[in-house]
Amino acid sequence: MKRNIDISVSTLTVDEADEVIKYAKSLQGIADFMHCDIIDGKFAPKATYNYDVVENINQNCLTMLDVHLMVEEPSAEIDDYIAAGANILTVHYEAYEDKEKLNSDLIHIRNCNTLAGLSFKPETPFKDIKMFCFNIDVLLVMGVEPGACGQKLLPNTFSKLKKIASFREANKLKFKIEVDGGVTEENAQTLISAGADILVSGNAVYKAKDRAKAINVLRGL
């Protein structure tokens, strides 16, 4: 049975806040999610925008919002992004020194009727985050280093996805596996075969002449 694959279109390809909103509106009814890359310039390079822009996207676009916090202090910002309209809110494992606080934040996000996402950098082994997978809805696998658009997918991403998918099945868990960074038309189907349910796309959609067609190609349609 063919799985339903969602495409979350990254806003990291767009520099100005007004252009982000315009871009999101143009993909309404085409993209499954808008992937809002929130970067503070400390946790990862190239600071982007904040919850005011996310709220503006939410007010002007019906597409669900996949908010990815690449910030040093996510706990202080979680409620602002939930209020701004995040449908998925993803925090980074590495942003927390106190891992009990990470777990409580994930539970808090879910208690606010928002899907809780957890992400981890490429160098962080999956074994370090297994225990948190019981309190999440989405596990976001970074296929590149956070912060820069246009990087090539790291080759070990495929084996990592297979390991995560096996863990999910063995523990009868329901979280979605999302891949962010380096996703292209050429590798999308291999990523899906390895276990990905949600593909984050930046340049593959943004630079396409026909963005709707590009999204369908990524889905495998």
Coordinates of C-alpha atoms in Angstrom, one line a residue:
M1 CA 0.0 0.0 0.0
K2 CA 1.4 3.4 -1.1
R3 CA 2.0 5.7 1.8
N4 CA 0.8 9.3 1.8
I5 CA 3.9 11.6 1.5
D6 CA 3.7 15.2 2.6
I7 CA 5.8 18.0 1.2
S8 CA 6.8 20.8 3.5
V9 CA 8.2 23.8 1.5
S10 CA 11.0 25.6 3.2
T11 CA 11.0 29.4 3.5
L12 CA 14.8 29.5 3.9
T13 CA 15.1 30.2 0.2
V14 CA 13.3 33.6 0.7
D15 CA 15.1 36.5 2.4
E16 CA 12.5 39.2 3.1
A17 CA 9.5 38.7 5.4
D18 CA 7.0 40.2 2.9
E19 CA 8.3 37.8 0.2
V20 CA 8.0 34.8 2.6
I21 CA 4.3 35.6 3.1
K22 CA 3.8 36.1 -0.7
Y23 CA 5.6 32.8 -1.3
A24 CA 3.4 31.0 1.2
K25 CA 0.2 32.4 -0.4
S26 CA 1.4 31.2 -3.8
L27 CA 1.7 27.6 -2.6
Q28 CA -1.7 27.4 -0.8
G29 CA -3.5 24.3 -2.0
I30 CA -0.3 22.9 -3.5
A31 CA 2.1 22.4 -0.5
D32 CA 1.1 20.3 2.5
F33 CA 3.0 22.5 4.9
M34 CA 5.1 25.7 4.9
H35 CA 8.3 24.9 6.7
C36 CA 9.1 28.0 8.7
D37 CA 12.8 28.0 9.5
I38 CA 13.3 30.1 12.6
I39 CA 17.0 30.7 13.2
D40 CA 18.5 33.0 15.8
G41 CA 21.9 33.3 14.2
K42 CA 23.5 31.6 17.3
F43 CA 22.3 28.0 17.2
A44 CA 22.8 28.1 13.4
P45 CA 24.0 30.8 11.0
K46 CA 21.8 33.3 9.1
A47 CA 19.2 34.7 11.4
T48 CA 15.7 34.6 9.8
Y49 CA 12.4 35.9 11.2
N50 CA 10.3 35.5 14.3
Y51 CA 6.8 34.6 15.4
D52 CA 5.3 37.9 14.1
V53 CA 6.0 36.7 10.5
V54 CA 4.6 33.2 11.3
E55 CA 1.5 34.8 12.6
N56 CA 1.2 36.9 9.5
I57 CA 1.6 33.8 7.3
N58 CA -1.1 32.1 9.3
Q59 CA -3.5 35.0 8.8
N60 CA -2.9 35.2 5.1
C61 CA -2.6 31.5 4.1
L62 CA -4.5 28.3 4.8
T63 CA -1.5 26.0 4.5
M64 CA -0.5 24.3 7.7
L65 CA 2.6 25.6 9.4
D66 CA 5.6 23.4 10.1
V67 CA 7.7 25.6 12.5
H68 CA 11.3 24.5 13.0
L69 CA 13.1 26.3 15.9
M70 CA 16.8 26.5 15.4
V71 CA 17.4 28.7 18.4
E72 CA 19.5 28.5 21.6
E73 CA 16.6 28.9 24.0
P74 CA 13.5 27.3 22.6
S75 CA 11.7 27.1 25.9
A76 CA 11.3 30.8 26.0
E77 CA 9.7 30.9 22.5
I78 CA 7.5 27.9 22.4
D79 CA 4.3 29.6 23.5
D80 CA 4.8 32.5 21.1
Y81 CA 4.9 30.1 18.1
I82 CA 2.0 28.1 19.3
A83 CA 0.0 31.3 19.6
A84 CA 1.2 32.4 16.1
G85 CA -0.4 29.3 14.6
A86 CA 2.2 26.5 14.4
N87 CA 0.6 23.2 13.5
I88 CA 3.9 21.3 14.0
L89 CA 6.5 22.8 16.4
T90 CA 9.9 21.3 16.3
V91 CA 12.7 21.9 18.8
H92 CA 16.3 20.7 18.6
Y93 CA 17.8 18.1 21.0
E94 CA 21.1 20.0 21.1
A95 CA 19.5 23.2 22.3
Y96 CA 18.8 21.6 25.7
E97 CA 21.4 21.1 28.4
D98 CA 18.6 19.9 30.7
K99 CA 17.1 16.9 28.9
E100 CA 14.3 16.6 31.4
K101 CA 13.3 20.1 30.3
L102 CA 13.3 18.9 26.7
N103 CA 10.9 16.1 27.6
S104 CA 8.6 18.5 29.5
D105 CA 8.6 21.0 26.6
L106 CA 7.6 18.2 24.1
I107 CA 4.7 17.2 26.4
H108 CA 3.7 20.8 26.8
I109 CA 3.6 21.3 23.0
R110 CA 1.3 18.3 22.7
N111 CA -0.9 19.5 25.5
C112 CA -1.4 22.7 23.6
N113 CA -2.9 20.7 20.7
T114 CA 0.1 21.2 18.5
L115 CA 2.2 18.4 17.0
A116 CA 5.5 18.1 18.8
G117 CA 8.6 17.7 16.7
L118 CA 12.1 16.9 17.7
S119 CA 15.2 17.4 15.5
F120 CA 18.8 16.6 15.8
K121 CA 22.0 17.6 14.0
P122 CA 23.8 15.1 11.7
E123 CA 26.6 14.4 14.2
T124 CA 24.2 13.5 17.0
P125 CA 23.6 9.7 17.1
F126 CA 20.1 8.5 17.0
K127 CA 20.6 6.4 20.2
D128 CA 20.9 9.6 22.1
I129 CA 17.3 10.7 21.3
K130 CA 15.5 7.3 21.3
M131 CA 14.0 7.9 24.8
F132 CA 12.3 11.1 23.6
C133 CA 10.5 9.4 20.6
F134 CA 7.7 8.3 22.9
N135 CA 6.5 11.9 23.4
I136 CA 6.7 13.2 19.8
D137 CA 4.6 13.4 16.7
V138 CA 7.4 14.2 14.2
L139 CA 11.1 13.3 14.2
L140 CA 12.9 15.7 11.9
V141 CA 16.1 14.2 10.5
M142 CA 18.7 16.8 9.4
G143 CA 20.2 15.7 6.1
V144 CA 22.6 18.7 6.2
E145 CA 24.0 21.0 8.8
P146 CA 21.3 23.5 10.0
G147 CA 21.2 27.0 8.7
A148 CA 22.2 27.1 5.0
C149 CA 20.1 26.3 2.0
G150 CA 21.4 24.4 -1.0
Q151 CA 23.7 21.9 0.7
K152 CA 24.0 18.4 -0.6
L153 CA 22.4 15.6 1.4
L154 CA 24.8 13.7 3.6
P155 CA 25.1 10.1 2.4
N156 CA 24.5 8.5 5.8
T157 CA 21.0 10.0 5.9
F158 CA 19.5 6.9 4.2
S159 CA 20.9 4.4 6.7
K160 CA 19.8 6.7 9.5
L161 CA 16.3 6.8 8.2
K162 CA 16.1 3.0 8.0
K163 CA 17.3 2.6 11.6
I164 CA 14.7 5.1 12.8
A165 CA 11.9 3.4 10.8
S166 CA 12.9 0.0 12.3
F167 CA 12.9 1.5 15.8
R168 CA 9.5 3.0 15.2
E169 CA 8.0 -0.2 13.9
A170 CA 9.6 -2.3 16.7
N171 CA 8.1 0.0 19.4
K172 CA 4.7 0.4 17.6
L173 CA 5.1 4.2 17.5
K174 CA 3.2 6.6 15.3
F175 CA 5.5 9.6 14.8
K176 CA 6.2 10.8 11.3
I177 CA 9.7 10.9 10.0
E178 CA 10.6 14.2 8.3
V179 CA 13.8 14.9 6.3
D180 CA 15.2 18.5 6.1
G181 CA 18.1 19.5 3.8
G182 CA 19.4 18.3 0.5
V183 CA 16.1 16.9 -0.7
T184 CA 16.0 16.8 -4.5
E185 CA 13.9 15.1 -7.3
E186 CA 16.8 12.6 -7.7
N187 CA 16.9 11.4 -4.1
A188 CA 13.3 11.9 -2.9
Q189 CA 12.1 8.4 -3.7
T190 CA 15.1 6.8 -2.1
L191 CA 14.4 8.8 1.1
I192 CA 10.8 7.7 1.0
S193 CA 11.8 4.1 0.6
A194 CA 14.1 4.4 3.6
G195 CA 11.2 5.6 5.8
A196 CA 10.6 9.3 5.2
D197 CA 6.9 10.5 5.5
I198 CA 7.5 14.3 5.1
L199 CA 10.1 15.8 2.8
V200 CA 11.3 19.4 3.4
S201 CA 12.1 21.1 0.1
G202 CA 13.8 24.4 -0.5
N203 CA 15.4 25.0 -3.9
A204 CA 13.8 22.0 -5.6
V205 CA 10.4 23.8 -5.3
Y206 CA 11.5 27.5 -5.2
K207 CA 13.6 27.3 -8.4
A208 CA 11.2 25.2 -10.3
K209 CA 9.3 26.8 -13.3
D210 CA 6.2 24.8 -12.3
R211 CA 6.2 24.5 -8.5
A212 CA 3.1 22.3 -8.4
K213 CA 4.7 19.8 -10.7
A214 CA 7.9 19.9 -8.7
I215 CA 6.0 19.1 -5.5
N216 CA 4.2 16.2 -7.2
V217 CA 7.5 14.8 -8.5
L218 CA 8.9 14.9 -5.0
R219 CA 5.8 12.9 -3.8
G220 CA 6.4 10.4 -6.5
L221 CA 3.3 11.3 -8.5

